[in-house]
PDB file of C-alpha atoms in Angstrom:
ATOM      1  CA  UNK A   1       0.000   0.000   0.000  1.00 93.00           C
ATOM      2  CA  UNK A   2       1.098   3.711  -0.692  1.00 97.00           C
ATOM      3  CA  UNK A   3       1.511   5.431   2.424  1.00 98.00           C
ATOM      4  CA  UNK A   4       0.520   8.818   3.315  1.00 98.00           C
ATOM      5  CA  UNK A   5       2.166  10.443   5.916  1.00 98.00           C
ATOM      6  CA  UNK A   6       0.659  13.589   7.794  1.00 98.00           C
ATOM      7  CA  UNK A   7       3.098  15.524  10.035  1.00 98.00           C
ATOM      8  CA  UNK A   8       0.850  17.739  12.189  1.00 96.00           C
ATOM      9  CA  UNK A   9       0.824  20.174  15.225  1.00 88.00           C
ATOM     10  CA  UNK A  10       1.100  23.652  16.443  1.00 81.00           C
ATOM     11  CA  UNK A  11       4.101  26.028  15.465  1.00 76.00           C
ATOM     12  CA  UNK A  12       7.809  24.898  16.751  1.00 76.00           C
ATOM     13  CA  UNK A  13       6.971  21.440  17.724  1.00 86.00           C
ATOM     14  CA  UNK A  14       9.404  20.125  15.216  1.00 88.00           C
ATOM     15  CA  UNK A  15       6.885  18.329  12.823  1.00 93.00           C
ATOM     16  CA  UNK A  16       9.735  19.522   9.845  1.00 94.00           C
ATOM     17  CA  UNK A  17      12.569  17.774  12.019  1.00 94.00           C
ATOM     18  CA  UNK A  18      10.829  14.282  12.652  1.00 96.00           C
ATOM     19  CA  UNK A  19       9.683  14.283   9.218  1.00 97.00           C
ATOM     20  CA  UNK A  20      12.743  14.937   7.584  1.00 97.00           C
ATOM     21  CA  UNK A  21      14.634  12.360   9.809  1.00 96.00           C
ATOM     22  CA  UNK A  22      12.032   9.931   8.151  1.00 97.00           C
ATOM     23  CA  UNK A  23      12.363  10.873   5.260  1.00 95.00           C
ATOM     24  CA  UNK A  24      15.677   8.850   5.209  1.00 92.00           C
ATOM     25  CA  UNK A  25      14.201   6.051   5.739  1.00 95.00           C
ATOM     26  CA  UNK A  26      11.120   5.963   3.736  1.00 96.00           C
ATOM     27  CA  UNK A  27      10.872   7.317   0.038  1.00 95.00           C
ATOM     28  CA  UNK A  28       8.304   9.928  -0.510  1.00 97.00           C
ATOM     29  CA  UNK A  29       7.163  13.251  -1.544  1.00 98.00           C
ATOM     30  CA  UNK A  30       8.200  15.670   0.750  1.00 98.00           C
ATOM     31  CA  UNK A  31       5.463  18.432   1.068  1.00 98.00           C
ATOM     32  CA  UNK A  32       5.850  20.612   3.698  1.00 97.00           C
ATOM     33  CA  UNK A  33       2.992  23.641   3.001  1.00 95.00           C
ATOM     34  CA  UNK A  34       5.479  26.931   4.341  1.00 91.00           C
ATOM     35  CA  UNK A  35       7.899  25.566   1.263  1.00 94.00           C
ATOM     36  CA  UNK A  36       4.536  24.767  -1.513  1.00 96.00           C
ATOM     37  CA  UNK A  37       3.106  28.136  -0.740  1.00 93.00           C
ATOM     38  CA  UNK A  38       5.870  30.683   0.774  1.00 91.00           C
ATOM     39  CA  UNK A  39       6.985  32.172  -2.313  1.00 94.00           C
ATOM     40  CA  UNK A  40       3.850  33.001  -3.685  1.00 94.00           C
ATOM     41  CA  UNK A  41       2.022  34.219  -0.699  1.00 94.00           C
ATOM     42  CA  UNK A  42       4.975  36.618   0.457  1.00 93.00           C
ATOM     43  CA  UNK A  43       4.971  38.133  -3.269  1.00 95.00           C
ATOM     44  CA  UNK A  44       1.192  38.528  -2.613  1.00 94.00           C
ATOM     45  CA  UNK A  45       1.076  39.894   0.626  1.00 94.00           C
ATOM     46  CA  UNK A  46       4.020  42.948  -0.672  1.00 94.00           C
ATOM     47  CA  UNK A  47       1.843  43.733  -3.691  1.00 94.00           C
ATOM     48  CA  UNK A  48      -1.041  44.240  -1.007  1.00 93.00           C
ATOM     49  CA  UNK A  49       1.467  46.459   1.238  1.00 93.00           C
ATOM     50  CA  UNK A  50       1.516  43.502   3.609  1.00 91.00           C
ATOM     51  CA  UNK A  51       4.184  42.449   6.078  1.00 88.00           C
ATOM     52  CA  UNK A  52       5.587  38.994   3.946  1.00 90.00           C
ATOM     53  CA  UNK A  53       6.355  36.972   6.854  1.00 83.00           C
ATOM     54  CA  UNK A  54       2.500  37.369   7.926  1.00 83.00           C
ATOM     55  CA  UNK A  55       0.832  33.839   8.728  1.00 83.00           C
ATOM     56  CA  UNK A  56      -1.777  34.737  11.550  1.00 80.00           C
ATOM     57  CA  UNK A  57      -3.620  37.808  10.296  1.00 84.00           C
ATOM     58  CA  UNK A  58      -7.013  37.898   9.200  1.00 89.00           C
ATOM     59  CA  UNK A  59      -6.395  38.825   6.011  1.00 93.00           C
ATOM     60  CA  UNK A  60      -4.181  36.188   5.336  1.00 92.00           C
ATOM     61  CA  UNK A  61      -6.608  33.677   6.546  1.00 92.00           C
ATOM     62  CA  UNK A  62      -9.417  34.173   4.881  1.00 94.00           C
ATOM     63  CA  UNK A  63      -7.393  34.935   1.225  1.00 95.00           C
ATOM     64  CA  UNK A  64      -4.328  32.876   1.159  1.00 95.00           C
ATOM     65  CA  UNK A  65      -4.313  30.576   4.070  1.00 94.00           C
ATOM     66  CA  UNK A  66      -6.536  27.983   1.585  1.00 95.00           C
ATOM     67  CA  UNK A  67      -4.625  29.383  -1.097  1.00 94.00           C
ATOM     68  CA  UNK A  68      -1.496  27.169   0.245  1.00 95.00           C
ATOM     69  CA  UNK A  69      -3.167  24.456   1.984  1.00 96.00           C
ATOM     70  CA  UNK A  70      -5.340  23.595  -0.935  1.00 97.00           C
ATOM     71  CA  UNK A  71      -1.974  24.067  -3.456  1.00 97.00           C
ATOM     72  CA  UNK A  72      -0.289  21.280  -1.089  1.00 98.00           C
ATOM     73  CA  UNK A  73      -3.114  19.233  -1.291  1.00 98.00           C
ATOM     74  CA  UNK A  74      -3.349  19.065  -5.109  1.00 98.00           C
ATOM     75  CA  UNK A  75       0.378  18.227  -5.387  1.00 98.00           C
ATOM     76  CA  UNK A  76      -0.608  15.429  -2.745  1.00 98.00           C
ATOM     77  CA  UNK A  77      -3.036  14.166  -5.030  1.00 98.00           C
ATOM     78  CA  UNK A  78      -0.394  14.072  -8.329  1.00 98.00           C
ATOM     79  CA  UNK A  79       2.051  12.419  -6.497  1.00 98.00           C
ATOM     80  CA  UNK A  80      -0.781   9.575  -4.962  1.00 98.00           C
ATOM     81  CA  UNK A  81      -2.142   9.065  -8.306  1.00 98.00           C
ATOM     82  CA  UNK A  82       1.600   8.914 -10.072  1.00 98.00           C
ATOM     83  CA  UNK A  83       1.912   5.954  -7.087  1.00 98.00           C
ATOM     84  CA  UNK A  84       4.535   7.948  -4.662  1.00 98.00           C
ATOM     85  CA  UNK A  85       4.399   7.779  -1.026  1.00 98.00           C
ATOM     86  CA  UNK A  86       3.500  11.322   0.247  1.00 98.00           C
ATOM     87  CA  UNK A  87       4.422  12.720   3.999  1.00 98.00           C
ATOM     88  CA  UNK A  88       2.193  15.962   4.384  1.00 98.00           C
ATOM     89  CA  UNK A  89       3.979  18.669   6.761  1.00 98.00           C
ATOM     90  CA  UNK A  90       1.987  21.451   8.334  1.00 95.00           C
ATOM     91  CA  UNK A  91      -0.638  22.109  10.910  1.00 92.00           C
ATOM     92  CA  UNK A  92      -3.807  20.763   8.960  1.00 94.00           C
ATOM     93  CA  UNK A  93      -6.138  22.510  11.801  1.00 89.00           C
ATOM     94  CA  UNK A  94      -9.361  23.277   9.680  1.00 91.00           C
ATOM     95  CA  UNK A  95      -8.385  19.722   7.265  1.00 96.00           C
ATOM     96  CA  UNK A  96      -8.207  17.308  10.458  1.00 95.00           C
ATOM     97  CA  UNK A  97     -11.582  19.025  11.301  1.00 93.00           C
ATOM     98  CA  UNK A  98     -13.601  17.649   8.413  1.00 94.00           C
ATOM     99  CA  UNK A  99     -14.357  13.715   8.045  1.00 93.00           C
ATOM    100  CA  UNK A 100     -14.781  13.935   4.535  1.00 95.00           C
ATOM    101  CA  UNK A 101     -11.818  15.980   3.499  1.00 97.00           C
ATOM    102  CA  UNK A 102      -9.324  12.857   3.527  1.00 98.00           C
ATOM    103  CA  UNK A 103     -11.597  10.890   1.674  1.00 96.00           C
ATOM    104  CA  UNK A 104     -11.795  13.674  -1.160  1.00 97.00           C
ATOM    105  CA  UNK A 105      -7.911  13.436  -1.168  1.00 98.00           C
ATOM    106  CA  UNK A 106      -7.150   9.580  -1.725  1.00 98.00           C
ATOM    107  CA  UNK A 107     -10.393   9.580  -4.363  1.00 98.00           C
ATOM    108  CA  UNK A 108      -9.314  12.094  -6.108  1.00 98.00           C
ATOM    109  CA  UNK A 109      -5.791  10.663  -6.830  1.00 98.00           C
ATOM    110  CA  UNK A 110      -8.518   7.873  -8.181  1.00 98.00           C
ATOM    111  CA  UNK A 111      -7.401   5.621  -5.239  1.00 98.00           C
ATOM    112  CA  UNK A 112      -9.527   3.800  -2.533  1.00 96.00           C
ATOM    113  CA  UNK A 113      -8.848   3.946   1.203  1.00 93.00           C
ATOM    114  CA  UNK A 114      -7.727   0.465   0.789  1.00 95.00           C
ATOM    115  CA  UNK A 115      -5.145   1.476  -1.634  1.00 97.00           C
ATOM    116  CA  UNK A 116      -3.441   4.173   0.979  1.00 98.00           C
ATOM    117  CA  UNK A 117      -2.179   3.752   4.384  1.00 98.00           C
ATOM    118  CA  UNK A 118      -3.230   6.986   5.799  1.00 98.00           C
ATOM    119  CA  UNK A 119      -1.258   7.904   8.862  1.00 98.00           C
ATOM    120  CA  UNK A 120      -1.153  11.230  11.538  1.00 98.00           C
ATOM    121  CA  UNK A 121       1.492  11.810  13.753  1.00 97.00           C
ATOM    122  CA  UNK A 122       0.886  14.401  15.755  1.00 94.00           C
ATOM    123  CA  UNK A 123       3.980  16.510  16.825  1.00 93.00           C
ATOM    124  CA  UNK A 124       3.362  17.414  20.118  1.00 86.00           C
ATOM    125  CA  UNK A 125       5.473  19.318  23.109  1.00 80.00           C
ATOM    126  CA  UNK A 126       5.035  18.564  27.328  1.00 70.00           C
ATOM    127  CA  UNK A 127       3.869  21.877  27.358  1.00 61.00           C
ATOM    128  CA  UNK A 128       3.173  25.779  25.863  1.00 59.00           C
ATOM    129  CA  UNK A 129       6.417  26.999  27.449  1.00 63.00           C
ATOM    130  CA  UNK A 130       8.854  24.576  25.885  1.00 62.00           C
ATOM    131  CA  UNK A 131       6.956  25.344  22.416  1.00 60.00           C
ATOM    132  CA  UNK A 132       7.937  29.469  23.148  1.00 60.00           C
ATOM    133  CA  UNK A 133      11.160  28.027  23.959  1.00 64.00           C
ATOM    134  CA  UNK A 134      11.957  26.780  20.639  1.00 62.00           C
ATOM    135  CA  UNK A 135       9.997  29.058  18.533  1.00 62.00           C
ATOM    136  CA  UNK A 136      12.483  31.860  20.115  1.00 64.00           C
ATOM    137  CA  UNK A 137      15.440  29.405  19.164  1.00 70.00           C
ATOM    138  CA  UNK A 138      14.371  28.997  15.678  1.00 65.00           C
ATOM    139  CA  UNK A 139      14.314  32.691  15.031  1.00 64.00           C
ATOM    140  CA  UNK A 140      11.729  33.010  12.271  1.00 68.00           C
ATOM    141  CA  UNK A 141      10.245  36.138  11.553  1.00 64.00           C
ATOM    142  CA  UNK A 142       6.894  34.195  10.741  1.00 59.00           C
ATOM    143  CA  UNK A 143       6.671  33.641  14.160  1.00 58.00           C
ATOM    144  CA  UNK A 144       7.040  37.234  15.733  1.00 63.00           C
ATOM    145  CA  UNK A 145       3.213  37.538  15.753  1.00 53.00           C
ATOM    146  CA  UNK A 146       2.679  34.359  17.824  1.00 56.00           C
ATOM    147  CA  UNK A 147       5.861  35.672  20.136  1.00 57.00           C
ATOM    148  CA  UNK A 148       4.033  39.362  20.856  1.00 62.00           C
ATOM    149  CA  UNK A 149       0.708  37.768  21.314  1.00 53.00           C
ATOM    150  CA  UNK A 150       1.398  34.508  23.245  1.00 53.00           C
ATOM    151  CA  UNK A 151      -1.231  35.072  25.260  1.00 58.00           C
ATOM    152  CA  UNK A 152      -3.730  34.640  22.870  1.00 58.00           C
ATOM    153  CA  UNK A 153      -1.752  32.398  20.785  1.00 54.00           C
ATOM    154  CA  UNK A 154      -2.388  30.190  23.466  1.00 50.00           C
ATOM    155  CA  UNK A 155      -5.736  30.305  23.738  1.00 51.00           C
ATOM    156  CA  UNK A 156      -6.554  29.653  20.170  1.00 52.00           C
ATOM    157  CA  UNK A 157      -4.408  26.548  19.552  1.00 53.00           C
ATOM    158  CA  UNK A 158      -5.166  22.854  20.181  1.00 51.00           C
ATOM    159  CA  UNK A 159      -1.876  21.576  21.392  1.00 56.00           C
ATOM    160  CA  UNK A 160      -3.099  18.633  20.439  1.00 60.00           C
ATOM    161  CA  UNK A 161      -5.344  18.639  17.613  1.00 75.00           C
ATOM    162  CA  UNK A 162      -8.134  16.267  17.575  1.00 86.00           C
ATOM    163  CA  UNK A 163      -8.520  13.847  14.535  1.00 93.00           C
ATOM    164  CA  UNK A 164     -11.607  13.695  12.811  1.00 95.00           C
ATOM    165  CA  UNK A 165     -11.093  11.786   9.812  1.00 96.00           C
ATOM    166  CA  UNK A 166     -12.432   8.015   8.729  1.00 94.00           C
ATOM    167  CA  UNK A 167      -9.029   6.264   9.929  1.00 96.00           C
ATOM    168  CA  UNK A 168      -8.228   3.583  12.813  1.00 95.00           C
ATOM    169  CA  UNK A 169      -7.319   4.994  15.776  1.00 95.00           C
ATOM    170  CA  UNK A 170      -4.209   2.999  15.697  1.00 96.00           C
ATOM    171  CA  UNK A 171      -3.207   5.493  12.255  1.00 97.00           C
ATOM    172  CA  UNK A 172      -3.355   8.160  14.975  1.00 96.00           C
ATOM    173  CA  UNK A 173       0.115   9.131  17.353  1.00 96.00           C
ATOM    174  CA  UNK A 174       0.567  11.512  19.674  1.00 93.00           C
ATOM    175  CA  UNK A 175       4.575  11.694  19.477  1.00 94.00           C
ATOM    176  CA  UNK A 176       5.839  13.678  22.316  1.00 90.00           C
ATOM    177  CA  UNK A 177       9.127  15.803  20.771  1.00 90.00           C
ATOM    178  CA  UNK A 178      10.432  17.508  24.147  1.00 85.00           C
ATOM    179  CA  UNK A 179      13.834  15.879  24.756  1.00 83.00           C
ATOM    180  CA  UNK A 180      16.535  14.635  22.059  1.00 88.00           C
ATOM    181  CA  UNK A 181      15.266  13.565  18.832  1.00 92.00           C
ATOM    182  CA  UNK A 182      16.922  10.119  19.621  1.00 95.00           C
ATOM    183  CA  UNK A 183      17.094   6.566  17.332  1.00 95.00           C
ATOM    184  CA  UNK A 184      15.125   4.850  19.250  1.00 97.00           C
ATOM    185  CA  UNK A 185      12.438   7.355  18.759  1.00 96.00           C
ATOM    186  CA  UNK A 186      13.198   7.825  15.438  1.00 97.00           C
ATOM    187  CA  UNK A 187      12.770   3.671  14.954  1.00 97.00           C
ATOM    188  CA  UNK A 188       9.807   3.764  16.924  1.00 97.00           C
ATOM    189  CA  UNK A 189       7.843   6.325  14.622  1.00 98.00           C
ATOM    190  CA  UNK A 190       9.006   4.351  11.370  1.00 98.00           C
ATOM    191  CA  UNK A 191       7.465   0.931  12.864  1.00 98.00           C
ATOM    192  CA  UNK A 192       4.389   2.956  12.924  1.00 98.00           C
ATOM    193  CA  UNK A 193       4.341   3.924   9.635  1.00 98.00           C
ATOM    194  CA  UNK A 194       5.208   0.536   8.021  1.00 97.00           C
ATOM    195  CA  UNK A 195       2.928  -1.346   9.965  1.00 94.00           C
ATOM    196  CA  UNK A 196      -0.584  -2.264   8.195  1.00 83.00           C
TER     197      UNK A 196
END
């Protein structure tokens, strides 16, 4: 079965990291959304006198935030229907919302849920103050808003998002990224994926 691969969670949890460690050991498509839609979405948010490295206003949300998502999501489908492996890298809040948005993915690559291994890992953190703490460290200006406004940041995030689509609970893992990104942990996460 093709595998597909989502890589999901809140803002500095590491969900690029793990994924890209992965990555190694499994061949897919690599689509991390920031990369798929960055260029364009900067240009568009100059032309419109816009700050480029804005990801949490309400402009960008309601015209380009399903601008990218649904621009990663058609490149999903290409590479499903061309028979790759895919692993999916971004938040996915409003997607892992809607049962039927999954389903619209793997049909319209003209697969069957029994062709694709769907999978979630959810990138997670032991708590809000450790995800500050490497937001800081990453030093990305897309993350300034979330860093002057923590407080509500807070408030409007699922740490851990809740997973609504037609999959086995056993597709589903909470991966806890606070310490070392060890081997073991590393090994652990690929039996998950394998398994059927």
């Amino acid at each position: 079965m093709q595998k597909l691969v989502f890589f999901v969670g809140v803002a500095g949890t590491g969900k690029t990291t793990v994924a890209k460690k992965l990555a190694g050991r499994i061949p897919a498509a690599f689509l991390d959304r920031d990369t798929v839609g960055g260029r364009f979405v900067e240009k568009f948010l100059i032309h419109n006198g816009l700050d480029p490295n804005d990801r949490d206003s309400s402009f960008y949300k309601e015209n380009l935030r399903d601008l990218e998502y649904d621009t990663t999501k058609d490149i999903c489908i290409e590479n499903l229907n061309a028979g790759q492996n895919v692993f999916m890298i971004s938040p996915f809040t409003a997607e892992l919302k809607h049962r039927e948005w999954i389903e619209e993915v793997i049909t319209s690559a003209g697969l069957t849920q029994s062709d694709v291994d769907v999978k979630v890992i959810v990138v997670a953190l032991k708590d809000m103050e450790l995800q500050k703490e490497r937001i800081i460290d990453r030093q990305t200006e897309r993350d300034q808003w979330k860093l002057d406004h923590w407080e509500d940041f807070k408030k409007r995030v699922d740490f851990v998002p809740e997973v609504n689509w037609d999959i086995p609970q056993t597709s589903i893992k909470v991966f806890d990224n606070s310490g070392d990104l060890t081997d073991a942990k590393i090994e652990d996460l690929y039996q998950f994926i394998i398994q059927e």
